[in-house]
PDB file of C-alpha atoms in Angstrom:
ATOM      1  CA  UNK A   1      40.860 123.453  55.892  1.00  0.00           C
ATOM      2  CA  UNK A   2      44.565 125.635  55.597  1.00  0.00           C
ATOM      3  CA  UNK A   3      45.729 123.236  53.413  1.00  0.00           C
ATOM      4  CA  UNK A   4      42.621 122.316  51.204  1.00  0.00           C
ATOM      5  CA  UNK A   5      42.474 126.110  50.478  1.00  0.00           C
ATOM      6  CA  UNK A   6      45.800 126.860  50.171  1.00  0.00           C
ATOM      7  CA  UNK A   7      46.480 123.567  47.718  1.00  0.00           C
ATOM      8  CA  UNK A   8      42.902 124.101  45.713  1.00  0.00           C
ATOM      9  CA  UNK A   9      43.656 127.901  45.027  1.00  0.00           C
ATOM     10  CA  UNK A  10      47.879 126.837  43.846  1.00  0.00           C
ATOM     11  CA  UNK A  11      46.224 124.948  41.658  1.00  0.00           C
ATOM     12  CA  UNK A  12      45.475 127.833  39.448  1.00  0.00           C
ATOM     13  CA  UNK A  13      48.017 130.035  37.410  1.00  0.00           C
ATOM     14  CA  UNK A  14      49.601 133.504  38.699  1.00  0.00           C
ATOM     15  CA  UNK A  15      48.589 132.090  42.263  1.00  0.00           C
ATOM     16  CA  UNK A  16      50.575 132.516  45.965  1.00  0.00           C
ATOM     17  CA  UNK A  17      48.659 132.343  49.397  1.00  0.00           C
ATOM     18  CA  UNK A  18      49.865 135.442  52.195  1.00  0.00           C
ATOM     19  CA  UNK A  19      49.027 133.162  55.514  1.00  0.00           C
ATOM     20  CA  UNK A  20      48.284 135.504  58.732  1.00  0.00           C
ATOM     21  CA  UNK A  21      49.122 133.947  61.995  1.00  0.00           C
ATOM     22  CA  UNK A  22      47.294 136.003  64.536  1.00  0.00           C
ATOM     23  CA  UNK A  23      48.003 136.620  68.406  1.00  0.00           C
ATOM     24  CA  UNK A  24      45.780 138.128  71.002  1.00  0.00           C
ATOM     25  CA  UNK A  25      47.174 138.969  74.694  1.00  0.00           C
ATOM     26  CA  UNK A  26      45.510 137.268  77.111  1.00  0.00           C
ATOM     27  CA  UNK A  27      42.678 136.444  74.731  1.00  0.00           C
ATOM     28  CA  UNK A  28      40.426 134.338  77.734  1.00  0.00           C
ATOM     29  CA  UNK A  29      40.397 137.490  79.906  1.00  0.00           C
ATOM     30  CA  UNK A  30      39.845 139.880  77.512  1.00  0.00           C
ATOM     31  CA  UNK A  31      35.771 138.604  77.645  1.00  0.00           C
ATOM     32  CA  UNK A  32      33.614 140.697  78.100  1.00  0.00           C
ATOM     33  CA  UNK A  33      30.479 139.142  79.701  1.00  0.00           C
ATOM     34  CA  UNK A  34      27.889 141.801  78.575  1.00  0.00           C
ATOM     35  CA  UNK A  35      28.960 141.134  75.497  1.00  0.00           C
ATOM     36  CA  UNK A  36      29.001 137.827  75.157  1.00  0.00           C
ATOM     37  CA  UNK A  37      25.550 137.291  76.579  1.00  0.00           C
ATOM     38  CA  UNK A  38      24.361 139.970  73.583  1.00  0.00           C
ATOM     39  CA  UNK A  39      26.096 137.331  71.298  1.00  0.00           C
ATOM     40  CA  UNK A  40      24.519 134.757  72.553  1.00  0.00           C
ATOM     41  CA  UNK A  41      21.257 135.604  73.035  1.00  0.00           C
ATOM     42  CA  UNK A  42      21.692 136.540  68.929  1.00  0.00           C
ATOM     43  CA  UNK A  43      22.931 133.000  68.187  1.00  0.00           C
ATOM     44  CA  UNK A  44      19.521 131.890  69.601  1.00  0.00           C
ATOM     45  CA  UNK A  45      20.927 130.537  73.326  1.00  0.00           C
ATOM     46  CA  UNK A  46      18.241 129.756  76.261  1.00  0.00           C
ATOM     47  CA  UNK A  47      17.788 132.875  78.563  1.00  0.00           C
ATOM     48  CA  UNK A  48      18.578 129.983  81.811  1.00  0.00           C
ATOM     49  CA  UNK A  49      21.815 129.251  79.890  1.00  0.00           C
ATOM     50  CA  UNK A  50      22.911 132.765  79.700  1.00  0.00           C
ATOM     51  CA  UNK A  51      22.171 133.744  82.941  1.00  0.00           C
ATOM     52  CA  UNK A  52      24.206 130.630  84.334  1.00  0.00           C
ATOM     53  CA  UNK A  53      27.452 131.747  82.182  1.00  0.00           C
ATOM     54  CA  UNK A  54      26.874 135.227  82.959  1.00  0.00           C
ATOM     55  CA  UNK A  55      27.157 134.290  86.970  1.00  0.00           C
ATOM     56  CA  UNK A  56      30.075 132.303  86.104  1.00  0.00           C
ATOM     57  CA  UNK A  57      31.919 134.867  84.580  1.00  0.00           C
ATOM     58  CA  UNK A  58      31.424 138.156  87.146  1.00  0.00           C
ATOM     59  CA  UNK A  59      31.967 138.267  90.355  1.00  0.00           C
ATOM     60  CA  UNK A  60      34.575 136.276  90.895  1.00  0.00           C
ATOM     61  CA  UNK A  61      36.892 135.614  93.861  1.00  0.00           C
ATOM     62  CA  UNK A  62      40.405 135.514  92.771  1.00  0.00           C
ATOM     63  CA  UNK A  63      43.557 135.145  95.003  1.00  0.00           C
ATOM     64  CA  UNK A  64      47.177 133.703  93.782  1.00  0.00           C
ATOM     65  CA  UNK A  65      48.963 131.104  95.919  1.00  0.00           C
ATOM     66  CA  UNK A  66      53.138 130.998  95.940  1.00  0.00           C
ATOM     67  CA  UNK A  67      53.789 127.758  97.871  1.00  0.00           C
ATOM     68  CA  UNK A  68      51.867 128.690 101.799  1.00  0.00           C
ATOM     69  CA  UNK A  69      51.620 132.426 100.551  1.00  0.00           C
ATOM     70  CA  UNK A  70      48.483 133.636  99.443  1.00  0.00           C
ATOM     71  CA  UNK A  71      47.573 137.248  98.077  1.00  0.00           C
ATOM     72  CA  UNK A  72      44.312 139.449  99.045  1.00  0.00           C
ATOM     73  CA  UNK A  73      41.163 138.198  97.284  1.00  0.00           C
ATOM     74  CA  UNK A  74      40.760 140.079  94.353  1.00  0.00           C
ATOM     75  CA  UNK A  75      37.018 139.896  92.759  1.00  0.00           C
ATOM     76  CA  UNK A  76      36.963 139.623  88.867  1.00  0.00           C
ATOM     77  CA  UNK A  77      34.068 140.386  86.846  1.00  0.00           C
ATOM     78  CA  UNK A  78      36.038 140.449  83.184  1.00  0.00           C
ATOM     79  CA  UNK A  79      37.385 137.605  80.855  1.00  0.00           C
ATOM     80  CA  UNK A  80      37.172 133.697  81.644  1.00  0.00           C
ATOM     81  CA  UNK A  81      39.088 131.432  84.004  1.00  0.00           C
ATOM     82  CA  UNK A  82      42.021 130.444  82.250  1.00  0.00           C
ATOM     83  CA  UNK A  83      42.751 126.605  82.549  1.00  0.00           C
ATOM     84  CA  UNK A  84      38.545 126.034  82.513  1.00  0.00           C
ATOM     85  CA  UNK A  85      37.286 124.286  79.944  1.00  0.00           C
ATOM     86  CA  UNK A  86      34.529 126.359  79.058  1.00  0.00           C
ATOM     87  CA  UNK A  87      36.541 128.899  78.262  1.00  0.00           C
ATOM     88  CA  UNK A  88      37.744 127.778  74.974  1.00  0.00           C
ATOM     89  CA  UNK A  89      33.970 127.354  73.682  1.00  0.00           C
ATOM     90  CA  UNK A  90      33.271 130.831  75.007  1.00  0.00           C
ATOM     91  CA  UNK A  91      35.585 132.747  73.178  1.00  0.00           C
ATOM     92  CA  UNK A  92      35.005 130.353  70.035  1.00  0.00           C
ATOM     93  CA  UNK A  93      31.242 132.159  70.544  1.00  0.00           C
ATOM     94  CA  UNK A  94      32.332 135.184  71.389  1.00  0.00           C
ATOM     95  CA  UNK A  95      34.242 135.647  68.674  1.00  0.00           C
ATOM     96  CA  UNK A  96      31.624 133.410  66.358  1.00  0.00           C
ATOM     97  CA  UNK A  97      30.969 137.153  63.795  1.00  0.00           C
ATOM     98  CA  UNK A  98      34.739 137.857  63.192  1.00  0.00           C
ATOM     99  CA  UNK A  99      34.651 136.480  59.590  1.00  0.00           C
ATOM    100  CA  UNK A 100      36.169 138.167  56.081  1.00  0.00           C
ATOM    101  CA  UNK A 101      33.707 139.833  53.712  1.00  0.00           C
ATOM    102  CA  UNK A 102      36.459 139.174  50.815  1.00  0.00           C
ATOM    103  CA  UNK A 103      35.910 136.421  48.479  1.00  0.00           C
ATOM    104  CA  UNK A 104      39.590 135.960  47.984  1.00  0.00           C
ATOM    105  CA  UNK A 105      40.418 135.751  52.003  1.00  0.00           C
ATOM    106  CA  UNK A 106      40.069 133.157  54.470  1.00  0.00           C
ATOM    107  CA  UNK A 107      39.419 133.192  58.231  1.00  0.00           C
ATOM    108  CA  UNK A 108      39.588 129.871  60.067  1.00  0.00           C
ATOM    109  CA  UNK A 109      39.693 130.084  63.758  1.00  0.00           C
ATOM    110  CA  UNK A 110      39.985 126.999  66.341  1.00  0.00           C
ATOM    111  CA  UNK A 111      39.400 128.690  69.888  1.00  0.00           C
ATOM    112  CA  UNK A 112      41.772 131.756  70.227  1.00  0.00           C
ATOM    113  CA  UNK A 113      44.286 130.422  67.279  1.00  0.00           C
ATOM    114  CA  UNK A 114      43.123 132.336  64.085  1.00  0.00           C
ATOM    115  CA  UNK A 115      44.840 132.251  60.690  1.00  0.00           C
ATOM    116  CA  UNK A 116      43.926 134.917  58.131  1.00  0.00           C
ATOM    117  CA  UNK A 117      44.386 133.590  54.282  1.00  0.00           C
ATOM    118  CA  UNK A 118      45.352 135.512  51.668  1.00  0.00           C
ATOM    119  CA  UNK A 119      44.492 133.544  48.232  1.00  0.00           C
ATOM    120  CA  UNK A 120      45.916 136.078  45.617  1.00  0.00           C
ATOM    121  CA  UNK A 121      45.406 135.970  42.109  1.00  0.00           C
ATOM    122  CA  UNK A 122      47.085 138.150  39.820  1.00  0.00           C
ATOM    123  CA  UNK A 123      49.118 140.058  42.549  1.00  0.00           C
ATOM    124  CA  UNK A 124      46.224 141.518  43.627  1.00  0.00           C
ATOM    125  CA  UNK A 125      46.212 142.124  47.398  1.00  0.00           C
ATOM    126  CA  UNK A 126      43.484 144.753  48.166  1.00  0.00           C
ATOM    127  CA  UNK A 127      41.349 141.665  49.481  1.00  0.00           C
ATOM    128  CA  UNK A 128      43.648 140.253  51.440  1.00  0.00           C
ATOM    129  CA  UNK A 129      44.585 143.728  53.329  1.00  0.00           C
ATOM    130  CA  UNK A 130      41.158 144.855  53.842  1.00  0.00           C
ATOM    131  CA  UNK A 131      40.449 141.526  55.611  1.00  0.00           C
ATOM    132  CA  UNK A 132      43.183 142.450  58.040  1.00  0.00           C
ATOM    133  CA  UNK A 133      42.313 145.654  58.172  1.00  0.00           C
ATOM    134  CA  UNK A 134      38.758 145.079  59.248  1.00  0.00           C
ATOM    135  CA  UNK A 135      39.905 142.399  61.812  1.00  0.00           C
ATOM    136  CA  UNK A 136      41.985 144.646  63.616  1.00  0.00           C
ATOM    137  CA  UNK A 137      38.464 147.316  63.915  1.00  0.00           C
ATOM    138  CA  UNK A 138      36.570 144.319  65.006  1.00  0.00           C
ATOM    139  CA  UNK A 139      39.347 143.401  67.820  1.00  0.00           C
ATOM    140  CA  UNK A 140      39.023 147.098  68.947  1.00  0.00           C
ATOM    141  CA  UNK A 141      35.368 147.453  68.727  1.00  0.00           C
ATOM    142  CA  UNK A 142      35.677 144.114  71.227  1.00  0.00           C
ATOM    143  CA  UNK A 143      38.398 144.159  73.291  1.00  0.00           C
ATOM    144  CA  UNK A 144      40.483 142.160  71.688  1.00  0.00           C
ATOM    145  CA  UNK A 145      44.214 143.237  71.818  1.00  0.00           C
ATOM    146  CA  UNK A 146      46.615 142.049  68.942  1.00  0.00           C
ATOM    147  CA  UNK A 147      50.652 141.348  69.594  1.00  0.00           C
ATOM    148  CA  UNK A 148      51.968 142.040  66.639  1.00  0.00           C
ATOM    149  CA  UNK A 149      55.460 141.109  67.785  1.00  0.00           C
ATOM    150  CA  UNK A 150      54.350 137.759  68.313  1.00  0.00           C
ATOM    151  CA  UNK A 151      51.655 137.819  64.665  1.00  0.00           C
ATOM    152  CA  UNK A 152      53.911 135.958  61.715  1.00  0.00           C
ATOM    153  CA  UNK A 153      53.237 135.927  57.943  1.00  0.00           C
ATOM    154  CA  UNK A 154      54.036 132.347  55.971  1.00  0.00           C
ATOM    155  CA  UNK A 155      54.003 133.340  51.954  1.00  0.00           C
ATOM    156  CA  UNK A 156      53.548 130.009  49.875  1.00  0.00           C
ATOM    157  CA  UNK A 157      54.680 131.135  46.209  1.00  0.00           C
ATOM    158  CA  UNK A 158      55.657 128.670  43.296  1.00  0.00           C
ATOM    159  CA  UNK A 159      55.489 131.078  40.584  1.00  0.00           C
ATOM    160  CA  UNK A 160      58.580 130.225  38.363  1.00  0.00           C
ATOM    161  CA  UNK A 161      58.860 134.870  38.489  1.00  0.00           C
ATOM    162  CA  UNK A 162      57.813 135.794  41.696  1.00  0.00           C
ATOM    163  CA  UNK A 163      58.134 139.733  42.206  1.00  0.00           C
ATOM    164  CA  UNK A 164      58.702 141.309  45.451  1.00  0.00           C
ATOM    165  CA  UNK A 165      55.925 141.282  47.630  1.00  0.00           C
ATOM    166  CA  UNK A 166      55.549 144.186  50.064  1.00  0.00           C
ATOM    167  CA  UNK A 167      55.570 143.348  54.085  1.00  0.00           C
ATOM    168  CA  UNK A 168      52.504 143.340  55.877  1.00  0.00           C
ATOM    169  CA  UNK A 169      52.572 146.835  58.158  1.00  0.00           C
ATOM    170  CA  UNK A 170      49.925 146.706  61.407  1.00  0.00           C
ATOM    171  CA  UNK A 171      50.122 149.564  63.326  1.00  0.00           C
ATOM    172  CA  UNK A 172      53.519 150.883  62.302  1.00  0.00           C
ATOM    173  CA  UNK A 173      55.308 147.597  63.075  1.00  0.00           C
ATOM    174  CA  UNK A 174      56.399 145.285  60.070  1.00  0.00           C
ATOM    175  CA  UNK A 175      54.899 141.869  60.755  1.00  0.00           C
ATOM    176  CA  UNK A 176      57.801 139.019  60.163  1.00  0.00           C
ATOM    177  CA  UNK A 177      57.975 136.447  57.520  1.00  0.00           C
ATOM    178  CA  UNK A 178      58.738 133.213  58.032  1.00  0.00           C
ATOM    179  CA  UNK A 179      59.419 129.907  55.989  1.00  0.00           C
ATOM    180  CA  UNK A 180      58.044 127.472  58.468  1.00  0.00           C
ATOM    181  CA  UNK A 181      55.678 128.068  61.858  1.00  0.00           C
ATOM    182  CA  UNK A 182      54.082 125.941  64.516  1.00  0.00           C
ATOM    183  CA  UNK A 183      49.803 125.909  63.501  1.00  0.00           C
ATOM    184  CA  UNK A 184      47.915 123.725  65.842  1.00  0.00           C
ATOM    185  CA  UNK A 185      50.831 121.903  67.053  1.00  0.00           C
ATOM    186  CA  UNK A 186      52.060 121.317  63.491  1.00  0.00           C
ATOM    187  CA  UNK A 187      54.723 123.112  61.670  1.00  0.00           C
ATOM    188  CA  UNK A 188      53.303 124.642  58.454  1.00  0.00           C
ATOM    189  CA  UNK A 189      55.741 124.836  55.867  1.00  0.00           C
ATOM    190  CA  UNK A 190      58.060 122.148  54.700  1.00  0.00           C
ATOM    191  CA  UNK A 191      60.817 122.203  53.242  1.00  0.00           C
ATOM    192  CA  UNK A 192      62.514 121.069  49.710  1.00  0.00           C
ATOM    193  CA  UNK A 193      63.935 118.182  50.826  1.00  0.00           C
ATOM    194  CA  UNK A 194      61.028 116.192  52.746  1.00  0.00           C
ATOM    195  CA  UNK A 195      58.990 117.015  49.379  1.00  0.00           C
ATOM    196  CA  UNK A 196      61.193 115.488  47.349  1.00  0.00           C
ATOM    197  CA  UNK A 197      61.079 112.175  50.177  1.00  0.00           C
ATOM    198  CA  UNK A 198      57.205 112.350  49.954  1.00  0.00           C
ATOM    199  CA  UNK A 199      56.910 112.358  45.870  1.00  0.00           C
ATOM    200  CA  UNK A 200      59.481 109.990  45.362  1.00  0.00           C
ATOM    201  CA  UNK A 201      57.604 107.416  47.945  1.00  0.00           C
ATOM    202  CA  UNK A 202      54.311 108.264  46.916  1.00  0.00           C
ATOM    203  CA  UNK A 203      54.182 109.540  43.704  1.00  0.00           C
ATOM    204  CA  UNK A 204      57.064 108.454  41.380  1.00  0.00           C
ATOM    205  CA  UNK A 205      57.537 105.235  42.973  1.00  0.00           C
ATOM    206  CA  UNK A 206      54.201 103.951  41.917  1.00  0.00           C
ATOM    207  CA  UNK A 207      54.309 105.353  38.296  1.00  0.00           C
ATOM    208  CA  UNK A 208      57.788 103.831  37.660  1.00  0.00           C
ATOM    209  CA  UNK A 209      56.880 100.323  39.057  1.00  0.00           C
ATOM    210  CA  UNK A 210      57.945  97.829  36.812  1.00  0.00           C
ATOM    211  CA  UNK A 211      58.999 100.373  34.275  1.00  0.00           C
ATOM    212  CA  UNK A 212      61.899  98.257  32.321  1.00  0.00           C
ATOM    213  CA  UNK A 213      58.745  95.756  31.539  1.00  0.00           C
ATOM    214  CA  UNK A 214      55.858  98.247  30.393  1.00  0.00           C
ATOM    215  CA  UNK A 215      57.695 100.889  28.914  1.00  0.00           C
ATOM    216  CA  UNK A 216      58.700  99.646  25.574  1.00  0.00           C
ATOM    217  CA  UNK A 217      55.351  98.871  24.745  1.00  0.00           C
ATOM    218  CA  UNK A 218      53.727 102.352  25.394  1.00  0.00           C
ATOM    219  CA  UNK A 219      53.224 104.718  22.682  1.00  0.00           C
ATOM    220  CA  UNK A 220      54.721 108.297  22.309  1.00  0.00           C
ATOM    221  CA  UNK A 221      51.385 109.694  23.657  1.00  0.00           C
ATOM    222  CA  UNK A 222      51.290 107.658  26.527  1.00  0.00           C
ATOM    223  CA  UNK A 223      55.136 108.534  27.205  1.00  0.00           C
ATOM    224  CA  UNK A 224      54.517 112.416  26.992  1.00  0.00           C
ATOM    225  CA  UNK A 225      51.434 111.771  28.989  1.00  0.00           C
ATOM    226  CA  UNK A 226      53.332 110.256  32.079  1.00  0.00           C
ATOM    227  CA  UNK A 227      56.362 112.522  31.340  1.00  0.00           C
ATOM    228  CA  UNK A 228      53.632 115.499  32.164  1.00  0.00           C
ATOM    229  CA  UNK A 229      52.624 113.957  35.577  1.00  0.00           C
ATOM    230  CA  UNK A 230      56.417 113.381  36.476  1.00  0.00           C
ATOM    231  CA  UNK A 231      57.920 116.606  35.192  1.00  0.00           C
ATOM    232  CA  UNK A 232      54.785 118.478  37.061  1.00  0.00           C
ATOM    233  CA  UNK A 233      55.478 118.229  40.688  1.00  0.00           C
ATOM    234  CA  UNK A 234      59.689 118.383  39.731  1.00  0.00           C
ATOM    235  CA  UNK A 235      59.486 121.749  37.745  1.00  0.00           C
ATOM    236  CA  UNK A 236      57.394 123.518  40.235  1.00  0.00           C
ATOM    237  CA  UNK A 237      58.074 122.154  43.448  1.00  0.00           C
ATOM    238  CA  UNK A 238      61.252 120.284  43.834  1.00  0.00           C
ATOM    239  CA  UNK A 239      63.793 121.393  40.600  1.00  0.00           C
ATOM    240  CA  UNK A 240      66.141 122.059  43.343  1.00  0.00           C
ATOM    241  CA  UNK A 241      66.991 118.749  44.456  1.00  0.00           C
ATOM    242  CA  UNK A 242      65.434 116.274  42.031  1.00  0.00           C
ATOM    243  CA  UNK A 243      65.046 115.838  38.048  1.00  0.00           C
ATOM    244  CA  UNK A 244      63.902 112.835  36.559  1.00  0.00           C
ATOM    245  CA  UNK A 245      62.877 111.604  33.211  1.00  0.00           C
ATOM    246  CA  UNK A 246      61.265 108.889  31.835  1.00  0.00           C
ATOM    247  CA  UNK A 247      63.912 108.222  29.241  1.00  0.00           C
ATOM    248  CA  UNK A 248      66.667 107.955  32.237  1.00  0.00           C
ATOM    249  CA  UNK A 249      65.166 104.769  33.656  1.00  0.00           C
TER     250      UNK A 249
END
């Protein structure tokens, strides 16, 4: 879904995407049951159900065990178990109305992992930062703390004159940007040089088969026609390290 957006949006002119990777502290045990229950009993859950998940979640006995030590019991009546696999789908509910009311913003969530979009047109931003804004109020209003040490900021910008974009500021601490990061186990952001590996495999490859027997018999507008869907991908993406022309084969 990161990708369809982010590609689909690029696709227009005076584009760039501001990607938000969020972090909560101890997200799991920062549940609150009453809560929850309220959200679930909006989303339409059986009364049975959310009785069961409410006596799972309070009163809990708790203890920690260091090889044959263990500590005094400790009962918990906040958060979920961490390790459980319930808790996962409970925070994915609990957390089920944190959405943007921007049309130019994002916000896709898998479990505690949440990524805020920014798709900016025209270097206009006031959508974008309103979105964060009003995700950090709905984190207070339930209990969900942000680390913004650990929050990162990918830009994706292909504009041939980019200006200088101003750093995202959350609660007085500048929020680094980064050229690459780790999103669901995969690293989001390539670099030049793997692009240029991937369009000349998948791309050029198949457009230039055979091109010393076809080639003399196209016509000018067919040339400046394939010359466009060669020169596309080169001039915006990978100028750096790779510039082909027709007329060189």
């Amino acid at each position: 879904m990161a990708l369809h957006h982010t590609l689909q949006h690029l696709d227009c002119s005076r584009t760039y995407v501001r990607m938000l990777f969020l972090d909560y502290s101890s997200d799991f045990n920062t549940i609150r049951p009453g809560k929850l229950i309220t959200k679930l009993t909006d989303l339409g859950v059986q009364t049975t159900t959310c009785n069961w998940i409410l006596d799972f979640l309070t009163d809990r006995p708790q203890v920690v065990r260091m090889g044959r030590r263990v500590s005094g019991e400790l009962t918990v009546s906040t958060g979920s178990p961490q390790g459980c696999c319930l808790s996962p789908k409970l925070f994915t509910l609990y957390t089920y109305d944190c959405d943007s009311t921007q049309d130019d913003t994002v916000v896709i969530k898998y479990a505690n992992d949440m990524t805020i979009l920014g798709l900016i047109k025209n270097e206009d931003e006031s959508g974008y930062r309103a979105s964060v804004n009003s995700i950090l109020v709905y984190g207070e209003e339930n209990d969900l703390v942000l680390n913004v040490d650990k929050m990162r900021e990918l830009i994706i910008d292909f504009r041939k004159k980019s200006s200088l974009l101003h750093s995202l500021i959350i609660r007085g601490t500048e929020v680094e940007r980064v050229d690459s990061h780790k999103f669901l186990g995969l690293q989001a952001g390539v670099s030049v040089r793997p692009l240029t590996q991937a369009y000349g495999g998948l791309v050029e490859s198949i457009l230039t088969t055979a091109i010393t027997v076809w080639y003399g018999n196209t016509t000018q507008a067919e040339r400046k026609a394939l010359q466009r869907v060669l020169i596309g991908p080169q001039r915006h993406y990978l100028a750096p390290l790779h510039s082909t022309r027709v007329e060189d084969k």
